[in-house]
């Protein structure tokens, strides 16, 4: 059973003036619209419009949709149908000119298309193509991307249009008048009135109308007749009687198509003097299913469409609304026509002429007239369970319970305060709007959060779980990962090792305890790792990254990014693809990528590592360790006892003040010439500088790593592993023979003349 959501809505209307004959439609994509007739001072009435969102809240003010269209026509000379793209179409009686009595002199049925906000997409199109006689009672439906408009103009007619409002057929006849000679000097006159139409699967539609048979002695016999057609108006079946049990005054049919493609034709039964609602169910081929239905026992004395209406429901059933006395009622039925709700008053004050329409998500809306135009939205609280396979379950507007059971399930709460239960499997749970509770269960689950009141729950050991949130969010315990989307700006972790990714907005991301990975993405972000060994990536924008306690890693990709640490908060590292200087209390800098970059240390004992480009690395103060990369790098130890390691390129070394170590490894030497060899610019015996070759294999002819033998300035003697120096043109060159051929296999240039000793090396 459905329940009211929110308060009765005041839609519009005039105080003391004419307004009425409401009609509604639920839009594809959500929300609904209300149309009604209202006069603005002249003889013709206008069609007014107002749109509402999922929750029954207006999206704007009411306004005139069709100006000076109707001459206060009964029955309801206006119909609306929702379009697949979220818009709607309106068919209406249109008075083109008036006679001296204020009645329509020329007129037609007009069709016009609008978007969901009531903005016209096309000019009105005349359905009737003429004004010879009175046309009225338009009705609309959709079949296989075709709009079908029916109306009465003596006979019952129809015409088919495309979804842009262009006619694709001429006018065709659905039901006609006739006269039969009874053989006793009397005649039986037949006519068809009150046409309604509904789209069916297979590019078909069903039309129903009141069939009147009148003689000179009996002017009141009428019945309900229906017929199936293709979408272009070609008959599929012969006309067939609908009311086969009740006879007399049967009139004013309406049709609802159920979720299983059966349809029910309903009508007003006035044969007993009291108006009742009856119905007959048919399958999609037009065959009757079951007996005639008694749907509502008492109606008002209204004999027009405005007295009652019906709609199909997403749960497979249907609902009726009518007024009796000054009160609007609703009653719900299941798919076989059995009532599941007693007649229930809807209006809080006097209400007349209700119109009911289903809305996307499983609810329905009823609008009616009284002192003003009012409406009430209803929702259904669903309980749905999966099959144990990979299920897709969707809630509606109500407070739904969706239980996926086993399998990799997709659960969608939609609107309302929902409870989603994934259980076993890697499930995807989307709360939607409302106060939702989502329980993933075992498996690696993903939660899509769109409301600040949504919560994702997991127990210990139930997998690695992920929240994708379009609003600010803090992870609950045992949920590991968070991704912000849209305008969401704040993301907070928990005690787990979280991965938190920001949105394009200016984010604030908090890791808290655990070894967290925080990524700011776009925007000017603030990232706070707090406790644990965290990895913080600023991304694009002006980012501020605070590692906190633990050995943290910062990934810097923008000149405006800054990494902050306090004293004693661990050993921290910056990875950067741009020029960068370490801020205080950060120990290590690693250059990334292939660009030619500069890196600067600070007062700490820094570790600095180059990339594949040509780098300049500056240690600043402290006992720094600086490693060249693959390019031609220049290393500056500056102050302190520094360790400078060459790379595979042509590297240059400036130790600066302090007892510095210049270190080389296998395959890290450049050329063997004054301009191509690796170069030490400021080697100093006095400061205690040394050259380390302990990671270079002195003898390539035997296994493992052999130490060099220093022979001073003596020539090589064809013994592998000899190390010597030579002074050439004012500079000193260190040379090593690693294969015993008596020739140097590598050179190191030292600027200036130095008398080197074995103590100058780590061999």
XYZ file of C-alpha atoms in Angstrom:
763
model
C 0.000 0.000 0.000
C 1.146 3.515 -0.738
C 1.434 6.335 1.779
C 1.286 10.097 1.554
C 4.611 11.896 1.466
C 4.828 15.491 2.552
C 1.945 17.885 2.904
C -0.918 18.516 0.508
C 0.539 20.880 -2.106
C -1.112 24.168 -3.047
C -0.605 24.202 -6.824
C -2.424 27.355 -7.931
C -5.852 28.740 -8.733
C -7.856 31.917 -8.194
C -9.665 33.178 -5.129
C -13.315 33.452 -6.105
C -12.563 32.867 -9.810
C -12.869 29.921 -12.159
C -10.230 27.227 -12.094
C -10.510 23.474 -12.395
C -10.427 20.334 -14.523
C -6.956 19.321 -13.345
C -4.800 16.789 -15.126
C -1.411 15.361 -14.148
C 1.444 13.329 -15.614
C 4.546 11.731 -14.130
C 7.638 12.635 -16.160
C 10.287 10.226 -17.372
C 13.344 10.919 -15.257
C 11.304 11.878 -12.206
C 8.921 14.497 -10.949
C 5.458 15.342 -12.224
C 3.420 18.153 -13.748
C -0.061 19.542 -13.065
C -2.209 21.268 -15.705
C -5.556 22.943 -15.168
C -7.986 25.408 -16.737
C -8.207 28.942 -15.417
C -9.716 32.214 -16.628
C -7.825 35.461 -16.644
C -10.796 37.754 -17.184
C -11.952 36.991 -20.724
C -14.447 34.414 -21.964
C -11.849 31.791 -22.872
C -9.909 29.759 -20.360
C -6.165 29.267 -20.272
C -4.256 26.097 -19.558
C -1.976 26.625 -16.575
C 1.096 24.588 -15.710
C 3.329 23.813 -12.753
C 6.195 21.327 -12.422
C 7.294 19.378 -9.332
C 10.409 17.390 -8.431
C 10.791 13.866 -7.051
C 9.724 14.937 -3.570
C 6.642 16.847 -4.650
C 8.324 20.231 -4.304
C 7.648 22.854 -7.001
C 10.513 23.574 -9.378
C 9.097 26.992 -10.227
C 5.992 29.150 -10.180
C 2.782 28.348 -12.057
C 2.351 29.960 -15.471
C 0.089 29.910 -18.545
C 1.051 27.090 -20.879
C -1.709 27.613 -23.484
C -3.379 31.023 -23.662
C -7.100 31.449 -24.551
C -7.544 27.859 -25.678
C -10.697 26.483 -24.148
C -14.240 27.659 -23.844
C -14.751 25.868 -20.512
C -15.365 22.567 -22.259
C -16.760 19.419 -20.694
C -15.864 16.627 -20.734
C -12.216 17.296 -20.124
C -11.019 18.663 -23.494
C -7.376 18.379 -22.604
C -4.942 15.488 -22.312
C -1.231 15.140 -21.587
C 1.290 12.330 -22.000
C 4.901 12.070 -20.801
C 7.561 11.737 -23.506
C 10.503 9.322 -23.261
C 13.050 12.157 -23.111
C 11.554 13.847 -20.032
C 9.227 16.257 -21.831
C 5.496 15.997 -22.442
C 2.877 16.468 -25.152
C -0.504 18.196 -24.819
C -3.587 17.739 -26.995
C -6.365 20.264 -26.392
C -9.557 21.717 -27.829
C -8.543 25.069 -29.305
C -11.063 27.826 -29.940
C -9.831 29.750 -32.972
C -12.686 32.285 -33.055
C -15.916 32.992 -31.153
C -19.479 33.701 -32.220
C -21.728 36.384 -30.782
C -22.675 34.099 -27.883
C -19.107 33.561 -26.752
C -18.997 30.057 -28.151
C -16.355 28.606 -30.438
C -17.147 29.504 -34.046
C -14.025 27.868 -35.458
C -11.942 25.386 -33.557
C -9.707 22.350 -33.799
C -7.726 19.884 -31.705
C -4.142 21.122 -31.343
C -1.028 19.136 -30.448
C 2.071 20.731 -28.947
C 5.277 19.379 -27.373
C 7.141 20.816 -24.366
C 10.221 20.069 -22.302
C 9.876 19.126 -18.641
C 9.865 22.788 -17.577
C 7.008 23.739 -19.884
C 9.121 25.343 -22.620
C 7.515 24.763 -26.035
C 9.466 22.664 -28.523
C 7.255 23.340 -31.526
C 4.349 25.461 -32.680
C 0.861 23.989 -32.152
C -0.076 21.472 -34.846
C -3.713 21.064 -35.918
C -4.758 17.436 -35.535
C -8.206 17.804 -37.119
C -7.324 19.708 -40.322
C -10.665 21.501 -40.401
C -13.423 23.219 -38.486
C -16.589 21.773 -40.075
C -18.119 20.425 -36.896
C -17.454 20.365 -33.212
C -14.293 18.392 -32.265
C -13.745 17.468 -28.634
C -12.469 14.932 -26.086
C -8.846 14.542 -27.241
C -6.855 11.657 -25.797
C -3.131 10.885 -26.121
C -0.871 7.851 -25.949
C 2.506 6.610 -27.202
C 3.175 3.415 -29.153
C 6.645 2.539 -30.488
C 7.872 6.151 -30.616
C 4.677 7.389 -32.202
C 2.178 9.807 -30.687
C -1.464 8.836 -31.243
C -4.180 11.462 -30.803
C -7.868 10.493 -30.785
C -10.920 12.745 -30.636
C -14.609 12.835 -31.412
C -16.156 14.917 -34.194
C -19.413 13.154 -34.884
C -17.409 9.940 -35.375
C -14.293 8.826 -33.487
C -11.059 9.732 -35.237
C -7.347 9.323 -34.726
C -4.075 10.530 -36.159
C -0.465 9.447 -35.654
C 2.517 11.784 -35.189
C 6.261 11.322 -34.727
C 7.960 12.329 -31.480
C 8.636 15.822 -32.836
C 4.940 16.497 -33.450
C 4.930 15.940 -37.212
C 1.977 13.985 -38.658
C 2.918 10.640 -40.197
C -0.623 9.581 -41.190
C -3.793 11.199 -42.382
C -6.850 11.201 -40.127
C -8.343 7.716 -39.710
C -11.690 6.546 -38.336
C -11.881 4.484 -35.149
C -15.674 4.411 -34.621
C -18.645 5.759 -36.604
C -22.357 6.602 -36.469
C -25.120 4.546 -38.045
C -28.893 4.004 -38.482
C -30.638 0.614 -38.555
C -34.230 0.034 -39.776
C -35.999 -2.039 -37.111
C -38.756 -3.126 -39.568
C -41.579 -1.742 -37.433
C -41.401 1.805 -38.578
C -38.693 2.678 -36.051
C -34.971 3.057 -36.383
C -32.001 2.448 -34.098
C -29.438 5.200 -34.227
C -25.885 4.409 -33.139
C -23.012 6.711 -32.300
C -19.621 6.520 -30.648
C -18.448 9.047 -28.065
C -15.929 9.527 -25.265
C -12.845 8.013 -26.967
C -9.817 6.933 -24.946
C -6.629 5.295 -26.160
C -3.637 3.441 -24.683
C -0.397 2.213 -26.253
C 0.336 -1.531 -26.295
C 3.534 -3.481 -26.992
C 4.212 -4.522 -30.561
C 3.502 -1.117 -32.155
C -0.197 -1.293 -31.326
C -2.805 0.626 -29.381
C -6.258 -0.034 -28.011
C -9.108 2.460 -28.358
C -12.290 2.333 -26.289
C -15.411 4.474 -26.480
C -19.057 4.679 -25.464
C -21.321 3.029 -28.028
C -24.797 4.567 -27.976
C -27.847 2.782 -29.437
C -31.006 4.937 -29.308
C -34.578 4.257 -30.484
C -37.674 6.383 -30.417
C -38.688 4.596 -27.220
C -35.316 4.294 -25.465
C -32.778 7.077 -25.630
C -30.520 5.815 -22.810
C -28.922 2.528 -23.890
C -25.113 2.682 -24.080
C -22.246 0.244 -23.764
C -18.445 0.175 -23.875
C -16.757 -1.003 -27.062
C -13.027 -1.423 -27.797
C -10.802 -2.264 -30.739
C -7.082 -2.868 -31.350
C -5.120 -0.993 -34.027
C -1.584 -0.736 -35.329
C 0.212 2.484 -34.497
C -0.756 3.923 -37.907
C -4.486 3.326 -37.274
C -4.954 0.066 -39.194
C -7.530 -2.166 -37.415
C -6.163 -5.417 -35.957
C -9.381 -6.757 -34.432
C -13.055 -6.176 -34.925
C -14.788 -4.012 -32.361
C -15.644 -6.045 -29.259
C -17.903 -5.432 -26.305
C -16.278 -4.681 -22.994
C -19.207 -4.754 -20.563
C -20.610 -8.252 -21.010
C -22.213 -8.571 -17.571
C -23.715 -5.177 -16.799
C -26.032 -3.467 -19.266
C -27.887 -0.164 -19.403
C -26.042 3.122 -19.136
C -22.365 2.196 -19.419
C -20.209 5.137 -20.450
C -17.047 7.214 -20.076
C -14.324 4.546 -20.406
C -10.718 4.845 -19.309
C -7.818 2.455 -19.958
C -4.760 1.520 -17.923
C -2.009 -0.752 -19.234
C -0.476 -2.903 -16.496
C 3.168 -3.828 -16.043
C 2.546 -7.310 -17.507
C 1.083 -5.679 -20.682
C -2.485 -6.669 -19.812
C -4.885 -3.740 -19.904
C -8.018 -2.893 -17.957
C -10.862 -0.880 -19.438
C -12.935 0.900 -16.782
C -16.171 2.796 -17.106
C -19.029 4.442 -15.274
C -22.117 2.299 -14.657
C -25.269 4.433 -14.233
C -27.784 1.636 -14.812
C -29.013 1.593 -11.198
C -29.272 5.355 -10.772
C -26.124 5.430 -8.641
C -22.836 5.869 -10.408
C -20.440 2.970 -9.963
C -17.049 2.165 -11.459
C -16.595 -1.160 -13.194
C -13.801 -2.726 -15.206
C -12.739 -5.632 -17.379
C -9.212 -6.973 -17.723
C -7.816 -8.075 -21.107
C -4.558 -9.657 -22.179
C -2.308 -7.896 -24.690
C -4.133 -9.536 -27.618
C -7.516 -8.192 -26.487
C -8.882 -11.414 -24.954
C -10.855 -10.937 -21.709
C -9.215 -12.253 -18.544
C -11.505 -13.115 -15.653
C -14.873 -11.667 -14.774
C -16.082 -8.083 -14.823
C -14.782 -6.100 -11.848
C -16.680 -3.900 -9.382
C -14.113 -1.216 -8.579
C -15.979 1.491 -6.672
C -19.543 1.229 -5.505
C -20.462 4.885 -5.123
C -19.526 7.944 -7.129
C -20.799 11.479 -7.299
C -23.511 12.376 -9.768
C -20.836 13.635 -12.166
C -21.119 12.037 -15.595
C -17.933 13.449 -17.148
C -14.353 12.361 -17.157
C -13.629 14.966 -14.516
C -15.373 12.893 -11.874
C -12.790 10.097 -11.698
C -9.527 8.804 -13.167
C -7.218 5.781 -13.068
C -3.536 4.939 -13.469
C -1.331 1.872 -13.603
C 1.296 1.397 -10.884
C 4.882 0.200 -10.947
C 4.032 -2.666 -8.574
C 1.876 -4.253 -11.276
C -1.478 -3.020 -10.015
C -3.499 0.128 -10.570
C -5.279 2.864 -8.637
C -8.508 4.852 -8.941
C -9.383 8.294 -7.676
C -12.842 9.884 -7.595
C -14.855 12.358 -5.594
C -18.008 11.755 -3.614
C -19.623 14.628 -1.817
C -16.859 17.202 -1.541
C -14.130 14.625 -0.794
C -11.498 13.076 -3.070
C -10.855 9.343 -2.565
C -8.249 6.829 -3.734
C -8.337 3.045 -3.915
C -5.570 0.648 -4.947
C -5.826 -2.737 -6.662
C -3.452 -5.566 -7.496
C -2.752 -6.847 -11.002
C -5.895 -9.023 -11.129
C -8.199 -6.237 -9.970
C -8.574 -7.198 -6.307
C -8.578 -4.220 -3.924
C -5.573 -3.915 -1.638
C -6.700 -0.650 -0.085
C -10.114 0.499 1.077
C -11.425 3.786 -0.350
C -9.334 6.403 1.448
C -10.019 10.153 1.704
C -7.228 12.241 0.190
C -8.320 15.883 0.288
C -8.154 17.777 3.573
C -10.886 20.165 2.414
C -13.507 20.212 -0.336
C -12.165 18.522 -3.448
C -13.597 17.746 -6.880
C -12.573 16.374 -10.275
C -9.424 14.450 -9.283
C -6.828 13.190 -11.715
C -4.341 10.468 -10.763
C -1.047 9.614 -12.500
C 1.801 7.279 -11.655
C 5.227 8.823 -11.153
C 8.654 7.346 -11.771
C 9.881 5.450 -8.761
C 6.641 3.640 -7.978
C 4.410 6.353 -6.549
C 1.469 8.340 -7.829
C 0.127 11.869 -7.608
C -3.481 13.061 -7.350
C -4.481 16.633 -8.238
C -7.940 18.128 -7.776
C -9.830 21.374 -7.653
C -11.469 23.055 -4.695
C -11.042 26.556 -3.425
C -7.612 26.204 -5.068
C -5.825 23.587 -7.160
C -4.177 21.079 -4.841
C -2.145 17.891 -5.157
C -0.890 15.043 -2.993
C 2.049 12.720 -3.703
C 1.996 9.059 -2.617
C 4.914 6.620 -2.352
C 5.243 2.891 -1.793
C 7.574 1.280 0.751
C 8.992 -1.728 -1.117
C 10.609 -4.894 0.232
C 12.574 -6.660 -2.513
C 14.903 -9.664 -2.329
C 17.397 -11.021 -4.827
C 17.647 -14.520 -6.221
C 21.122 -15.436 -5.030
C 22.498 -14.581 -8.487
C 23.775 -11.226 -9.769
C 20.621 -9.185 -9.166
C 19.497 -5.658 -10.027
C 17.035 -4.284 -7.447
C 15.590 -0.770 -7.504
C 13.484 0.976 -4.902
C 11.113 3.860 -5.408
C 9.977 6.977 -3.613
C 9.294 5.147 -0.339
C 11.318 3.723 2.534
C 12.451 0.558 0.771
C 14.257 -2.582 1.944
C 16.430 -4.177 -0.753
C 18.149 -7.477 0.100
C 20.553 -8.722 -2.561
C 21.352 -12.098 -0.949
C 24.320 -13.844 -2.620
C 25.836 -12.689 -5.906
C 27.350 -9.465 -7.195
C 24.233 -7.345 -6.797
C 23.330 -3.803 -7.815
C 20.931 -2.159 -5.359
C 19.380 1.270 -5.991
C 17.436 2.944 -3.186
C 16.184 5.861 -5.299
C 14.137 8.227 -3.094
C 13.121 7.754 0.536
C 14.823 6.466 3.679
C 16.011 3.083 2.417
C 17.836 0.048 3.798
C 20.097 -1.781 1.334
C 21.667 -5.134 2.214
C 24.257 -6.583 -0.144
C 25.318 -9.724 1.754
C 27.798 -12.043 -0.039
C 29.426 -10.865 -3.266
C 30.990 -7.704 -4.636
C 27.923 -5.494 -4.475
C 27.172 -1.952 -5.653
C 24.787 -0.060 -3.363
C 23.307 3.330 -4.275
C 21.281 5.031 -1.573
C 19.857 7.891 -3.610
C 18.025 10.695 -1.846
C 16.934 10.268 1.757
C 18.322 8.822 4.998
C 19.747 5.548 3.705
C 21.465 2.688 5.530
C 23.628 0.439 3.359
C 25.128 -2.858 4.506
C 27.557 -4.377 2.018
C 28.330 -7.663 3.743
C 31.175 -9.917 2.648
C 33.012 -9.052 -0.553
C 34.543 -5.905 -1.989
C 31.530 -3.597 -2.053
C 31.020 -0.166 -3.605
C 28.680 2.422 -2.102
C 27.352 5.384 -4.072
C 26.403 8.144 -1.644
C 24.352 11.139 -2.811
C 22.913 12.375 0.467
C 24.601 13.613 3.636
C 22.401 11.245 5.651
C 23.611 8.108 3.841
C 25.824 5.667 5.734
C 27.798 2.619 4.609
C 28.285 -0.162 7.163
C 30.807 -3.016 7.143
C 32.062 -5.526 9.703
C 35.680 -6.554 10.273
C 37.052 -8.805 7.542
C 34.256 -8.216 5.018
C 36.505 -7.176 2.144
C 37.956 -3.923 0.856
C 35.086 -1.517 0.387
C 34.744 1.764 -1.463
C 32.454 4.777 -1.107
C 31.855 7.069 -4.103
C 30.231 10.221 -2.747
C 28.855 13.374 -4.358
C 28.519 14.978 -0.900
C 30.948 15.512 1.966
C 31.538 12.176 3.666
C 33.389 10.440 6.481
C 34.068 6.729 6.209
C 32.570 4.575 8.897
C 34.660 1.875 10.540
C 35.766 -1.058 8.319
C 35.176 0.850 5.060
C 38.503 1.513 3.411
C 38.268 3.758 0.354
C 36.537 7.029 -0.553
C 36.201 8.914 -3.842
C 34.553 12.344 -3.936
C 32.676 13.474 -7.044
C 30.837 16.595 -8.194
C 30.754 19.415 -5.653
C 31.767 17.240 -2.688
C 34.750 18.855 -0.957
C 35.394 17.122 2.386
C 36.447 13.500 2.733
C 37.469 11.851 5.996
C 38.974 8.458 6.641
C 39.030 6.203 9.691
C 41.506 3.905 11.470
C 41.949 1.672 8.390
C 44.529 2.146 5.639
C 42.338 4.394 3.516
C 42.543 5.493 -0.107
C 40.794 8.874 -0.430
C 40.484 10.641 -3.802
C 39.168 14.181 -4.083
C 36.896 15.787 -6.651
C 37.452 18.753 -8.953
C 36.419 21.039 -6.088
C 38.740 22.521 -3.458
C 38.964 19.497 -1.177
C 39.872 18.888 2.437
C 40.921 15.260 2.841
C 41.668 13.747 6.259
C 43.382 10.383 6.592
C 43.434 10.037 10.384
C 44.976 6.792 11.694
C 46.321 4.151 9.319
C 48.662 4.222 6.343
C 46.479 6.346 4.084
C 46.694 7.404 0.446
C 45.184 10.848 -0.216
C 44.830 12.342 -3.710
C 43.565 15.872 -4.192
C 42.902 15.694 -7.967
C 41.928 19.148 -9.288
C 41.290 22.223 -7.184
C 43.175 23.950 -4.371
C 43.229 21.130 -1.851
C 44.241 20.579 1.762
C 45.393 17.039 2.594
C 45.997 15.903 6.169
C 47.503 12.475 6.692
C 47.566 12.615 10.519
C 48.842 9.302 11.939
C 50.439 6.495 9.943
C 52.751 6.253 6.949
C 50.669 8.236 4.489
C 50.964 9.037 0.778
C 49.619 12.462 -0.215
C 49.193 13.581 -3.843
C 48.140 17.173 -4.410
C 47.286 16.992 -8.107
C 46.484 20.162 -10.024
C 45.917 23.379 -8.125
C 47.361 25.168 -5.098
C 47.626 22.270 -2.652
C 48.661 22.113 1.012
C 49.718 18.683 2.257
C 50.296 17.861 5.931
C 51.711 14.413 6.532
C 51.545 14.277 10.300
C 53.072 11.503 12.391
C 54.714 8.661 10.472
C 56.967 8.227 7.451
C 54.937 10.065 4.843
C 55.258 10.393 1.081
C 54.203 13.518 -0.823
C 53.613 13.520 -4.583
C 54.015 17.062 -5.946
C 53.003 17.957 -9.494
C 52.359 21.686 -9.289
C 54.630 24.618 -8.478
C 52.047 25.839 -5.985
C 52.049 22.598 -3.976
C 53.616 22.516 -0.523
C 54.364 19.601 1.778
C 54.422 20.330 5.522
C 55.801 18.349 8.460
C 56.464 19.198 12.082
C 59.629 18.290 13.964
C 59.864 14.640 14.952
C 57.012 13.417 12.741
C 58.961 10.679 10.957
C 61.123 10.308 7.858
C 59.258 11.908 4.971
C 59.690 11.884 1.196
C 58.617 14.144 -1.663
C 58.211 12.688 -5.170
C 58.030 15.488 -7.722
C 57.890 15.961 -11.477
C 58.680 19.695 -11.208
C 61.371 21.859 -9.614
C 61.055 21.613 -5.858
C 62.657 22.662 -2.595
C 62.040 20.638 0.535
C 60.333 22.487 3.346
C 61.621 22.078 6.921
C 61.326 18.654 8.581
C 61.082 16.721 5.302
C 64.044 14.475 4.670
C 63.952 12.988 1.170
C 63.403 14.314 -2.351
C 62.932 12.076 -5.404
C 62.676 13.633 -8.861
C 60.286 11.789 -11.177
C 59.844 11.654 -14.941
C 62.073 12.751 -17.813
C 62.197 16.545 -17.438
C 65.337 18.537 -16.634
C 64.633 19.499 -13.023
C 66.162 21.223 -10.040
C 65.874 19.887 -6.517
C 66.796 21.644 -3.274
C 67.259 20.187 0.172
C 66.990 21.867 3.558
C 68.887 21.920 6.865
C 68.297 18.208 7.519
C 70.407 15.255 6.398
C 68.581 14.836 3.099
C 68.400 12.003 0.611
C 67.988 13.376 -2.928
C 67.577 11.273 -6.084
C 67.536 12.463 -9.698
C 65.352 11.314 -12.591
C 65.969 10.517 -16.259
C 66.538 14.168 -17.153
C 69.517 16.470 -16.611
C 69.188 17.521 -12.982
C 70.671 20.087 -10.647
C 70.519 18.804 -7.065
C 71.434 21.064 -4.117
C 71.868 19.526 -0.682
C 71.975 22.757 1.320
C 72.868 22.225 5.005
C 73.188 18.839 6.651
C 74.951 15.589 5.803
C 73.133 14.907 2.550
C 73.083 11.884 0.279
C 72.567 12.921 -3.342
C 72.166 10.399 -6.141
C 72.333 11.297 -9.811
C 69.845 9.720 -12.201
C 70.098 8.694 -15.833
C 70.865 12.147 -17.212
C 73.851 14.482 -17.142
C 73.467 15.752 -13.593
C 75.178 18.351 -11.406
C 75.270 17.565 -7.693
C 75.927 20.222 -5.041
C 76.557 18.956 -1.538
C 77.036 22.467 -0.141
C 77.397 22.551 3.659
C 77.939 19.385 5.671
C 79.524 15.996 5.134
C 77.727 14.920 1.990
C 77.545 11.710 -0.041
C 77.315 12.306 -3.782
C 76.598 9.318 -6.035
C 77.040 9.471 -9.780
C 74.625 8.023 -12.281
C 74.861 6.723 -15.807
C 75.205 10.153 -17.413
C 78.010 12.714 -17.531
C 77.823 13.902 -13.928
C 79.527 16.795 -12.168
C 80.112 17.029 -8.432
C 80.517 19.973 -6.055
C 81.028 18.724 -2.528
C 81.126 22.091 -0.857
C 82.212 22.508 2.749
C 82.801 19.388 4.815
C 84.371 15.965 4.319
C 82.406 14.774 1.299
C 82.240 11.384 -0.372
C 82.059 11.055 -4.157
C 80.709 7.594 -4.942
C 80.485 5.549 -8.122
C 78.937 2.203 -9.035
C 79.279 -0.290 -11.866
C 78.189 1.128 -15.229
C 77.872 4.625 -13.744
C 80.883 6.114 -15.527
C 80.655 8.491 -18.477
C 83.396 8.929 -21.112
C 87.193 8.754 -20.959
C 88.339 12.218 -21.888
C 88.718 15.603 -20.306
C 85.320 16.730 -21.583
C 83.431 13.468 -21.320
C 84.431 11.950 -17.990
C 82.488 12.379 -14.755
C 83.922 15.428 -13.022
C 84.641 16.411 -9.415
C 85.073 20.165 -9.233
C 86.212 20.795 -5.646
C 88.029 17.733 -4.269
C 89.848 18.725 -1.062
C 92.414 16.741 0.955
C 92.190 19.393 3.628
C 88.453 18.919 4.145
C 88.779 15.125 4.128
C 87.020 14.407 0.822
C 87.207 10.857 -0.503
C 86.218 8.896 -3.607
C 84.287 5.637 -3.131
C 84.694 2.784 -5.631
C 83.586 0.002 -3.291
C 80.485 -0.626 -5.440
C 82.582 -1.003 -8.612
C 83.821 -4.515 -9.459
C 87.586 -4.141 -9.895
C 88.033 -7.464 -11.725
C 85.456 -8.367 -14.329
C 87.250 -11.648 -15.047
C 86.167 -13.356 -11.824
C 82.904 -13.557 -9.945
C 81.645 -11.376 -7.149
C 82.869 -7.866 -6.336
C 86.638 -7.338 -6.095
C 88.414 -4.359 -4.501
C 90.865 -2.163 -6.399
C 94.603 -1.977 -5.785
C 95.903 1.601 -5.818
C 99.206 1.917 -7.729
C 99.594 5.689 -7.449
C 100.753 7.321 -10.679
C 102.448 4.147 -11.962
C 101.400 2.652 -15.260
C 99.098 -0.338 -15.456
C 100.895 -3.685 -15.509
C 98.257 -5.825 -17.180
C 96.737 -6.877 -13.856
C 92.982 -6.523 -13.479
C 91.860 -4.337 -10.581
C 94.570 -1.695 -10.677
C 93.694 1.932 -9.938
C 95.961 4.884 -10.789
C 95.886 8.615 -11.267
C 97.384 10.808 -13.951
C 97.840 14.567 -14.180
C 97.071 16.053 -17.593
C 96.920 19.751 -18.530
C 96.362 20.989 -14.987
C 93.767 18.404 -13.979
C 93.906 15.020 -12.299
C 92.322 11.873 -13.733
C 91.536 8.675 -11.840
C 91.742 5.608 -14.102
C 90.847 1.965 -13.494
C 91.722 -1.250 -15.357
C 89.008 -3.851 -14.678
C 89.896 -6.485 -17.281
C 93.732 -6.601 -17.032
C 94.494 -5.449 -20.565
C 96.681 -2.613 -19.340
C 94.237 0.021 -20.530
C 91.865 2.216 -18.544
C 88.218 1.126 -18.526
C 86.932 4.288 -16.844
C 88.053 7.826 -16.061
C 87.091 10.291 -13.342
C 88.197 13.894 -13.767
C 89.244 15.917 -10.691
C 89.738 19.622 -11.323
C 93.207 20.821 -10.332
C 96.402 18.964 -9.573
C 96.207 16.490 -6.714
C 98.758 13.997 -5.441
C 96.334 11.224 -4.587
C 96.964 8.500 -2.053
C 95.176 5.264 -1.242
C 93.599 7.005 1.742
C 91.713 9.255 -0.671
C 89.684 6.239 -1.802
C 87.338 3.581 -0.519
C 88.518 0.782 -2.745
